[in-house]
CSV table of C-alpha atoms in Angstrom, one decimal:
chain,number,residue,atom,x,y,z
A,1,UNK,CA,-2.4,7.5,14.9
A,2,UNK,CA,-0.9,5.9,11.8
A,3,UNK,CA,2.5,7.1,10.7
A,4,UNK,CA,2.4,8.6,7.2
A,5,UNK,CA,5.1,7.1,5.1
A,6,UNK,CA,6.5,9.8,2.7
A,7,UNK,CA,8.9,8.6,0.0
A,8,UNK,CA,11.2,11.1,-1.7
A,9,UNK,CA,12.1,10.0,-5.2
A,10,UNK,CA,13.8,11.4,-8.3
A,11,UNK,CA,17.1,11.4,-10.2
A,12,UNK,CA,20.5,11.3,-8.6
A,13,UNK,CA,21.7,14.7,-7.3
A,14,UNK,CA,18.1,16.1,-7.4
A,15,UNK,CA,18.5,17.0,-3.7
A,16,UNK,CA,16.5,14.1,-2.1
A,17,UNK,CA,19.0,13.6,0.7
A,18,UNK,CA,19.3,17.3,1.4
A,19,UNK,CA,15.5,17.5,1.5
A,20,UNK,CA,15.1,14.8,4.1
A,21,UNK,CA,17.8,16.4,6.2
A,22,UNK,CA,16.1,19.8,6.1
A,23,UNK,CA,12.6,18.3,6.8
A,24,UNK,CA,13.9,16.4,9.9
A,25,UNK,CA,16.3,19.0,11.1
A,26,UNK,CA,19.0,16.3,11.3
A,27,UNK,CA,21.8,14.8,9.2
A,28,UNK,CA,19.9,11.6,8.4
A,29,UNK,CA,21.2,11.0,4.9
A,30,UNK,CA,24.6,11.5,3.4
A,31,UNK,CA,24.8,14.5,1.1
A,32,UNK,CA,27.4,14.6,-1.7
A,33,UNK,CA,27.9,15.9,-5.2
A,34,UNK,CA,28.9,12.3,-6.2
A,35,UNK,CA,26.0,10.7,-8.1
A,36,UNK,CA,24.5,7.6,-6.5
A,37,UNK,CA,25.5,8.4,-2.9
A,38,UNK,CA,22.2,7.0,-1.6
A,39,UNK,CA,22.0,3.2,-2.2
A,40,UNK,CA,19.4,1.5,0.0
A,41,UNK,CA,16.3,3.4,1.1
A,42,UNK,CA,16.9,5.4,4.3
A,43,UNK,CA,14.0,5.8,6.7
A,44,UNK,CA,13.6,8.4,9.5
A,45,UNK,CA,10.6,8.8,11.8
A,46,UNK,CA,9.7,12.4,12.7
A,47,UNK,CA,6.9,14.2,14.6
A,48,UNK,CA,5.6,17.3,12.9
A,49,UNK,CA,3.6,19.3,15.6
A,50,UNK,CA,0.1,20.0,14.5
A,51,UNK,CA,0.5,17.9,11.4
A,52,UNK,CA,1.3,14.2,11.6
A,53,UNK,CA,3.7,11.4,12.7
A,54,UNK,CA,5.6,10.6,9.6
A,55,UNK,CA,8.3,8.4,8.2
A,56,UNK,CA,10.5,10.0,5.5
A,57,UNK,CA,12.1,7.6,3.1
A,58,UNK,CA,15.1,8.7,1.1
A,59,UNK,CA,15.7,6.6,-2.1
A,60,UNK,CA,18.3,5.9,-4.7
A,61,UNK,CA,18.1,7.8,-8.0
A,62,UNK,CA,15.8,6.5,-10.7
A,63,UNK,CA,18.6,7.2,-13.2
A,64,UNK,CA,21.3,5.0,-11.5
A,65,UNK,CA,23.5,3.0,-13.8
A,66,UNK,CA,25.2,-0.4,-14.0
A,67,UNK,CA,24.2,-3.6,-12.5
A,68,UNK,CA,24.2,-2.2,-8.9
A,69,UNK,CA,22.3,0.8,-10.2
A,70,UNK,CA,19.6,-1.5,-11.5
A,71,UNK,CA,19.3,-3.2,-8.2
A,72,UNK,CA,19.1,0.2,-6.4
A,73,UNK,CA,16.3,1.3,-8.8
A,74,UNK,CA,14.5,-1.9,-8.0
A,75,UNK,CA,14.7,-1.1,-4.3
A,76,UNK,CA,13.3,2.4,-5.0
A,77,UNK,CA,10.4,0.8,-7.0
A,78,UNK,CA,9.7,-1.5,-4.1
A,79,UNK,CA,9.2,1.5,-1.8
A,80,UNK,CA,6.4,3.0,-3.9
A,81,UNK,CA,3.6,0.6,-2.8
A,82,UNK,CA,4.8,1.0,0.8
A,83,UNK,CA,4.3,4.7,0.7
A,84,UNK,CA,1.3,6.8,1.7
A,85,UNK,CA,2.5,9.9,-0.1
A,86,UNK,CA,5.3,10.5,-2.6
A,87,UNK,CA,7.4,13.6,-3.3
A,88,UNK,CA,8.9,13.5,-6.8
A,89,UNK,CA,11.9,15.8,-7.2
A,90,UNK,CA,13.0,17.3,-10.5
A,91,UNK,CA,15.6,19.9,-11.4
A,92,UNK,CA,16.4,22.2,-14.3
A,93,UNK,CA,12.8,22.0,-15.6
A,94,UNK,CA,13.6,18.4,-16.7
A,95,UNK,CA,10.7,16.0,-16.9
A,96,UNK,CA,11.3,13.3,-19.4
A,97,UNK,CA,10.4,9.6,-20.0
A,98,UNK,CA,12.0,8.5,-16.8
A,99,UNK,CA,9.8,10.8,-14.7
A,100,UNK,CA,6.7,9.9,-16.8
A,101,UNK,CA,7.2,6.2,-16.2
A,102,UNK,CA,7.6,6.9,-12.5
A,103,UNK,CA,4.4,8.9,-12.3
A,104,UNK,CA,2.6,6.2,-14.2
A,105,UNK,CA,3.6,3.7,-11.6
A,106,UNK,CA,2.5,6.0,-8.8
A,107,UNK,CA,-0.9,6.7,-10.4
A,108,UNK,CA,-1.5,2.9,-10.9
A,109,UNK,CA,-1.0,2.5,-7.2
A,110,UNK,CA,-3.5,5.3,-6.4
A,111,UNK,CA,-0.9,7.1,-4.2
A,112,UNK,CA,-1.1,10.9,-3.9
A,113,UNK,CA,2.0,12.8,-4.9
A,114,UNK,CA,3.5,16.2,-5.4
A,115,UNK,CA,6.2,17.4,-7.8
A,116,UNK,CA,8.9,19.6,-6.4
A,117,UNK,CA,11.1,21.5,-8.8
A,118,UNK,CA,14.1,21.5,-6.5
A,119,UNK,CA,17.2,23.8,-6.4
A,120,UNK,CA,15.2,26.8,-7.6
A,121,UNK,CA,17.9,29.1,-6.3
A,122,UNK,CA,20.0,27.9,-9.2
A,123,UNK,CA,17.2,27.7,-11.9
A,124,UNK,CA,13.6,28.6,-11.3
A,125,UNK,CA,10.6,26.5,-12.5
A,126,UNK,CA,9.5,27.7,-15.9
A,127,UNK,CA,5.8,28.7,-16.0
A,128,UNK,CA,5.1,26.5,-19.1
A,129,UNK,CA,6.6,23.4,-17.3
A,130,UNK,CA,4.5,24.1,-14.2
A,131,UNK,CA,1.3,24.5,-16.2
A,132,UNK,CA,1.9,21.5,-18.4
A,133,UNK,CA,2.6,19.2,-15.5
A,134,UNK,CA,-0.2,20.4,-13.3
A,135,UNK,CA,-2.7,20.0,-16.2
A,136,UNK,CA,-1.4,16.6,-17.1
A,137,UNK,CA,-1.1,15.0,-13.7
A,138,UNK,CA,-3.7,17.0,-11.7
A,139,UNK,CA,-1.3,17.7,-8.8
A,140,UNK,CA,0.6,20.7,-7.5
A,141,UNK,CA,4.0,21.5,-8.8
A,142,UNK,CA,6.1,23.6,-6.3
A,143,UNK,CA,9.2,25.6,-7.1
A,144,UNK,CA,11.4,24.6,-4.2
A,145,UNK,CA,14.6,25.4,-2.4
A,146,UNK,CA,15.7,23.7,0.8
A,147,UNK,CA,17.3,27.0,2.0
A,148,UNK,CA,14.0,28.8,2.1
A,149,UNK,CA,12.0,28.1,5.3
A,150,UNK,CA,8.8,29.4,3.6
A,151,UNK,CA,9.1,26.6,1.1
A,152,UNK,CA,9.0,24.0,3.9
A,153,UNK,CA,5.8,25.4,5.3
A,154,UNK,CA,4.3,25.5,1.8
A,155,UNK,CA,5.3,21.9,1.2
A,156,UNK,CA,3.6,20.6,4.5
A,157,UNK,CA,0.5,22.6,3.7
A,158,UNK,CA,0.3,21.1,0.2
A,159,UNK,CA,0.7,17.6,1.6
A,160,UNK,CA,-2.0,18.3,4.3
A,161,UNK,CA,-4.5,19.4,1.7
A,162,UNK,CA,-3.9,16.6,-0.7
A,163,UNK,CA,-3.6,13.7,1.9
A,164,UNK,CA,-6.3,14.9,4.4
A,165,UNK,CA,-4.5,13.3,7.4
A,166,UNK,CA,-5.8,15.6,10.2
A,167,UNK,CA,-7.0,13.0,12.7
A,168,UNK,CA,-7.3,9.2,12.3
A,169,UNK,CA,-10.8,7.9,12.8
A,170,UNK,CA,-11.6,6.1,16.0
A,171,UNK,CA,-11.4,2.3,16.0
A,172,UNK,CA,-14.5,1.9,18.1
A,173,UNK,CA,-16.1,5.3,18.2
A,174,UNK,CA,-19.1,4.4,16.0
A,175,UNK,CA,-20.2,1.5,18.2
A,176,UNK,CA,-19.4,2.5,21.8
A,177,UNK,CA,-20.5,5.4,24.0
A,178,UNK,CA,-18.8,7.1,27.0
A,179,UNK,CA,-18.8,4.9,30.1
A,180,UNK,CA,-19.4,1.7,28.1
A,181,UNK,CA,-17.5,-1.3,29.6
A,182,UNK,CA,-15.4,-3.4,27.1
A,183,UNK,CA,-13.8,-6.7,28.0
A,184,UNK,CA,-10.4,-7.2,26.2
A,185,UNK,CA,-9.2,-10.9,26.2
A,186,UNK,CA,-5.5,-11.0,25.8
A,187,UNK,CA,-3.8,-14.5,26.0
A,188,UNK,CA,-0.2,-14.5,27.0
A,189,UNK,CA,1.8,-17.0,25.0
A,190,UNK,CA,5.1,-17.4,23.2
A,191,UNK,CA,4.0,-14.9,20.5
A,192,UNK,CA,3.6,-12.1,23.0
A,193,UNK,CA,6.8,-9.9,23.6
A,194,UNK,CA,8.1,-10.3,27.1
A,195,UNK,CA,6.8,-7.6,29.4
A,196,UNK,CA,4.6,-6.0,26.8
A,197,UNK,CA,1.3,-6.3,25.0
A,198,UNK,CA,1.0,-6.6,21.3
A,199,UNK,CA,0.3,-3.4,19.3
A,200,UNK,CA,-3.4,-4.1,18.5
A,201,UNK,CA,-4.2,-4.5,22.2
A,202,UNK,CA,-2.4,-1.3,23.1
A,203,UNK,CA,-4.2,0.6,20.2
A,204,UNK,CA,-7.6,-0.7,21.5
A,205,UNK,CA,-6.9,0.4,25.1
A,206,UNK,CA,-6.0,3.9,23.9
A,207,UNK,CA,-9.0,4.1,21.6
A,208,UNK,CA,-11.3,3.1,24.5
A,209,UNK,CA,-9.7,5.8,26.7
A,210,UNK,CA,-10.2,8.4,23.9
A,211,UNK,CA,-13.9,7.5,23.8
A,212,UNK,CA,-14.2,7.9,27.6
A,213,UNK,CA,-15.1,4.3,28.0
A,214,UNK,CA,-13.8,1.6,30.3
A,215,UNK,CA,-11.5,-1.4,29.4
A,216,UNK,CA,-11.1,-4.5,31.5
A,217,UNK,CA,-8.1,-6.6,30.4
A,218,UNK,CA,-7.8,-10.3,31.3
A,219,UNK,CA,-6.8,-13.7,30.0
A,220,UNK,CA,-9.2,-16.3,28.7
A,221,UNK,CA,-8.9,-18.4,31.8
A,222,UNK,CA,-10.3,-15.6,33.9
A,223,UNK,CA,-13.5,-14.9,31.9
A,224,UNK,CA,-16.0,-17.2,33.6
A,225,UNK,CA,-15.0,-16.2,37.2
A,226,UNK,CA,-14.9,-12.5,36.3
A,227,UNK,CA,-18.5,-12.6,34.9
A,228,UNK,CA,-19.8,-14.7,37.8
A,229,UNK,CA,-18.2,-12.7,40.6
A,230,UNK,CA,-18.7,-9.2,39.3
A,231,UNK,CA,-22.0,-9.4,37.5
A,232,UNK,CA,-20.7,-7.0,34.9
A,233,UNK,CA,-22.2,-7.3,31.5
A,234,UNK,CA,-19.8,-5.8,28.9
A,235,UNK,CA,-21.0,-3.8,26.1
A,236,UNK,CA,-18.6,-5.6,23.8
A,237,UNK,CA,-15.9,-8.3,24.1
A,238,UNK,CA,-12.8,-8.1,22.0
A,239,UNK,CA,-10.5,-11.1,21.9
A,240,UNK,CA,-7.3,-12.2,20.3
A,241,UNK,CA,-8.5,-14.2,17.3
A,242,UNK,CA,-6.6,-17.4,18.1
A,243,UNK,CA,-8.7,-18.0,21.2
A,244,UNK,CA,-12.1,-17.2,19.5
A,245,UNK,CA,-13.6,-20.6,20.2
A,246,UNK,CA,-12.5,-20.7,23.9
A,247,UNK,CA,-13.8,-17.2,24.5
A,248,UNK,CA,-17.1,-17.7,22.6
A,249,UNK,CA,-17.9,-20.7,24.8
A,250,UNK,CA,-17.7,-18.4,27.9
A,251,UNK,CA,-19.4,-15.3,26.7
A,252,UNK,CA,-23.3,-15.3,26.6
A,253,UNK,CA,-24.7,-15.2,23.1
A,254,UNK,CA,-26.4,-11.9,23.8
A,255,UNK,CA,-23.1,-10.1,24.4
A,256,UNK,CA,-21.4,-8.9,21.2
A,257,UNK,CA,-18.1,-10.6,20.5
A,258,UNK,CA,-15.4,-9.7,18.0
A,259,UNK,CA,-11.6,-9.7,17.7
A,260,UNK,CA,-8.8,-7.1,17.6
A,261,UNK,CA,-8.0,-8.2,14.0
A,262,UNK,CA,-11.6,-7.6,12.9
A,263,UNK,CA,-11.7,-4.2,14.5
A,264,UNK,CA,-8.6,-3.2,12.6
A,265,UNK,CA,-10.0,-4.6,9.4
A,266,UNK,CA,-13.0,-2.4,9.7
A,267,UNK,CA,-10.8,0.7,10.2
A,268,UNK,CA,-8.2,0.0,7.4
A,269,UNK,CA,-10.6,-0.6,4.5
A,270,UNK,CA,-11.9,-3.5,2.3
A,271,UNK,CA,-14.1,-4.7,5.1
A,272,UNK,CA,-16.9,-5.8,2.8
A,273,UNK,CA,-14.4,-7.5,0.6
A,274,UNK,CA,-13.1,-9.4,3.6
A,275,UNK,CA,-16.7,-10.5,4.5
A,276,UNK,CA,-17.4,-11.7,0.9
A,277,UNK,CA,-14.0,-13.4,0.6
A,278,UNK,CA,-14.2,-15.2,3.9
A,279,UNK,CA,-17.4,-16.9,2.9
A,280,UNK,CA,-15.5,-18.5,-0.1
A,281,UNK,CA,-13.6,-20.8,2.3
A,282,UNK,CA,-16.4,-23.4,1.8
A,283,UNK,CA,-15.5,-23.4,-1.9
A,284,UNK,CA,-11.8,-24.3,-1.6
A,285,UNK,CA,-10.7,-27.3,-3.6
A,286,UNK,CA,-7.8,-29.8,-3.5
A,287,UNK,CA,-4.6,-28.3,-4.8
A,288,UNK,CA,-5.7,-24.7,-4.1
A,289,UNK,CA,-3.0,-22.3,-2.9
A,290,UNK,CA,-3.7,-19.8,-0.2
A,291,UNK,CA,-1.5,-16.8,0.4
A,292,UNK,CA,-1.1,-15.4,3.9
A,293,UNK,CA,0.1,-11.8,4.1
A,294,UNK,CA,1.9,-10.7,7.2
A,295,UNK,CA,2.6,-7.0,8.1
A,296,UNK,CA,5.8,-7.6,10.0
A,297,UNK,CA,8.8,-9.9,10.2
A,298,UNK,CA,9.0,-12.1,13.3
A,299,UNK,CA,10.4,-15.3,14.5
A,300,UNK,CA,8.0,-18.2,13.8
A,301,UNK,CA,7.0,-20.5,16.7
A,302,UNK,CA,4.7,-23.5,17.0
A,303,UNK,CA,2.0,-21.1,18.1
A,304,UNK,CA,2.3,-18.8,15.1
A,305,UNK,CA,-1.2,-17.8,14.2
A,306,UNK,CA,-0.5,-17.2,10.5
A,307,UNK,CA,2.0,-19.8,9.6
A,308,UNK,CA,0.9,-22.6,11.9
A,309,UNK,CA,-2.6,-22.3,13.3
A,310,UNK,CA,-4.6,-21.0,10.4
A,311,UNK,CA,-3.2,-23.5,7.8
A,312,UNK,CA,-3.9,-26.4,10.3
A,313,UNK,CA,-7.4,-25.2,10.9
A,314,UNK,CA,-8.2,-24.7,7.2
A,315,UNK,CA,-7.0,-28.2,6.3
A,316,UNK,CA,-9.1,-29.6,9.2
A,317,UNK,CA,-12.2,-27.6,8.3
A,318,UNK,CA,-12.2,-28.2,4.6
A,319,UNK,CA,-10.7,-31.7,4.5
A,320,UNK,CA,-8.8,-30.6,1.4
A,321,UNK,CA,-5.2,-30.8,0.4
A,322,UNK,CA,-4.3,-27.1,0.4
A,323,UNK,CA,-1.0,-25.3,-0.3
A,324,UNK,CA,0.2,-22.3,1.6
A,325,UNK,CA,2.6,-19.5,0.8
A,326,UNK,CA,3.6,-16.6,3.0
A,327,UNK,CA,4.9,-13.0,2.4
A,328,UNK,CA,6.2,-11.2,5.4
A,329,UNK,CA,6.3,-7.4,6.1
A,330,UNK,CA,5.7,-5.5,2.8
A,331,UNK,CA,7.8,-7.7,0.6
A,332,UNK,CA,6.8,-7.6,-3.1
A,333,UNK,CA,4.5,-10.2,-4.7
A,334,UNK,CA,6.5,-12.5,-6.9
A,335,UNK,CA,3.6,-14.4,-8.6
A,336,UNK,CA,0.5,-13.3,-10.4
A,337,UNK,CA,-2.6,-12.8,-8.2
A,338,UNK,CA,-4.3,-15.5,-10.2
A,339,UNK,CA,-2.0,-18.1,-8.6
A,340,UNK,CA,-4.0,-18.0,-5.5
A,341,UNK,CA,-7.5,-19.2,-4.6
A,342,UNK,CA,-7.7,-17.1,-1.4
A,343,UNK,CA,-5.6,-14.3,0.2
A,344,UNK,CA,-5.6,-13.9,4.0
A,345,UNK,CA,-4.2,-10.6,5.4
A,346,UNK,CA,-3.2,-10.2,9.0
A,347,UNK,CA,-4.8,-7.5,11.1
A,348,UNK,CA,-2.4,-4.9,9.7
A,349,UNK,CA,-1.4,-3.2,12.9
A,350,UNK,CA,2.1,-2.4,11.6
A,351,UNK,CA,1.0,-0.9,8.3
A,352,UNK,CA,-1.1,2.1,7.3
A,353,UNK,CA,-4.5,2.0,5.6
A,354,UNK,CA,-2.9,3.1,2.4
A,355,UNK,CA,-0.2,0.4,2.5
A,356,UNK,CA,-2.7,-2.3,3.3
A,357,UNK,CA,-5.1,-1.2,0.5
A,358,UNK,CA,-2.3,-0.9,-2.0
A,359,UNK,CA,-1.2,-4.4,-1.1
A,360,UNK,CA,-4.6,-6.0,-1.5
A,361,UNK,CA,-5.8,-4.0,-4.5
A,362,UNK,CA,-4.2,-6.3,-7.2
A,363,UNK,CA,-6.0,-9.3,-5.8
A,364,UNK,CA,-9.3,-7.6,-5.5
A,365,UNK,CA,-9.1,-6.2,-9.1
A,366,UNK,CA,-8.2,-9.7,-10.3
A,367,UNK,CA,-11.3,-11.1,-8.6
A,368,UNK,CA,-9.3,-13.1,-6.0
A,369,UNK,CA,-11.1,-13.5,-2.7
A,370,UNK,CA,-9.5,-11.8,0.3
A,371,UNK,CA,-10.0,-12.4,4.0
A,372,UNK,CA,-8.1,-11.5,7.2
A,373,UNK,CA,-6.9,-13.5,10.2
A,374,UNK,CA,-9.7,-12.6,12.5
A,375,UNK,CA,-12.5,-13.3,10.1
A,376,UNK,CA,-11.0,-16.5,8.9
A,377,UNK,CA,-10.6,-17.8,12.5
A,378,UNK,CA,-14.1,-16.7,13.3
A,379,UNK,CA,-15.4,-18.6,10.3
A,380,UNK,CA,-13.5,-21.7,11.1
A,381,UNK,CA,-14.8,-21.7,14.6
A,382,UNK,CA,-18.4,-21.2,13.6
A,383,UNK,CA,-18.9,-17.7,15.0
A,384,UNK,CA,-18.3,-15.6,11.9
A,385,UNK,CA,-21.7,-13.9,11.7
A,386,UNK,CA,-21.5,-13.1,15.4
A,387,UNK,CA,-18.1,-11.5,15.1
A,388,UNK,CA,-19.2,-9.0,12.4
A,389,UNK,CA,-22.7,-8.2,13.6
A,390,UNK,CA,-21.7,-4.8,15.2
A,391,UNK,CA,-20.7,-3.5,11.8
A,392,UNK,CA,-23.4,-5.2,9.8
A,393,UNK,CA,-25.8,-2.7,11.5
A,394,UNK,CA,-24.2,0.2,9.7
């Protein structure tokens, strides 16, 4: 299940840190009457039984002052597109240009939000303010006090209704049946953490178990002997994208083949945009700049799929002089989307669907083609149509 990232934003001393402490039942953030106590965003993972796995994010006040204050506000602004849900705290029935600008940013990002009128034990929410805000922004405004347990339950129920996060959809449930056998090809190289599998492989194994199917996990070198000695014909083969060519040569053409990255792409959204964007690789020209978006920060090696292998294969395939730029984790975009001829997103195992869609939306709205690692590698290895055929049937 994806972790829901909930950002808590508002002015200084609006009770943001107190709220995150109450929600988690721990002293995660420092609480003080001194304005500007929270500087950099503070994150805390938390399991809410019967609700969701979440990450609460405490942020600096949007009314911070001075040069450092401006930097803190910039950090808060950077958190917005990384959020799945936003709680905007106000107090004293105060909703002015500062809050209006913040809501405008949130709405432009298409992120659901609630407004909490906090510290209601000191001053209650005025009915006129509640009606005006709910009418203008089409969201719920809750009169809130951290000391009232019933307010916490009301808040979670409001988030549940607005976000609709009950159960994440299955990665493979639409294309496999109970007792189907799936072959998972997982090469072990310098990019793989010692003693562990990478997250997409773990997610796939769990999803196969949830669908009461069978997973067989092996390395590329074992495929031929496995198929020959067992006689097993897998319902589907899922491979690490970087060994697409090697695997395709060993898997009979009548056995469906795809990659972990492509399965994740189908789950997280913009799948059809990926298909359309991948096909524009044939149109790349000398001097074009390609942006590769990574979902996590990691040490780069000579086997890095995004920073080394994909650029090399694209240059070889197109025969063009191409430029490449990279943005790790969820770092902000520093250039206009129009600066790029193509954007290639990684599988996105470390981000939520909301985060990935928010990240790609500016490019799609600007008409910039988007692809993802798995589809790009399938295309460059001549097996693109085969790799997406299971979802083309939908």
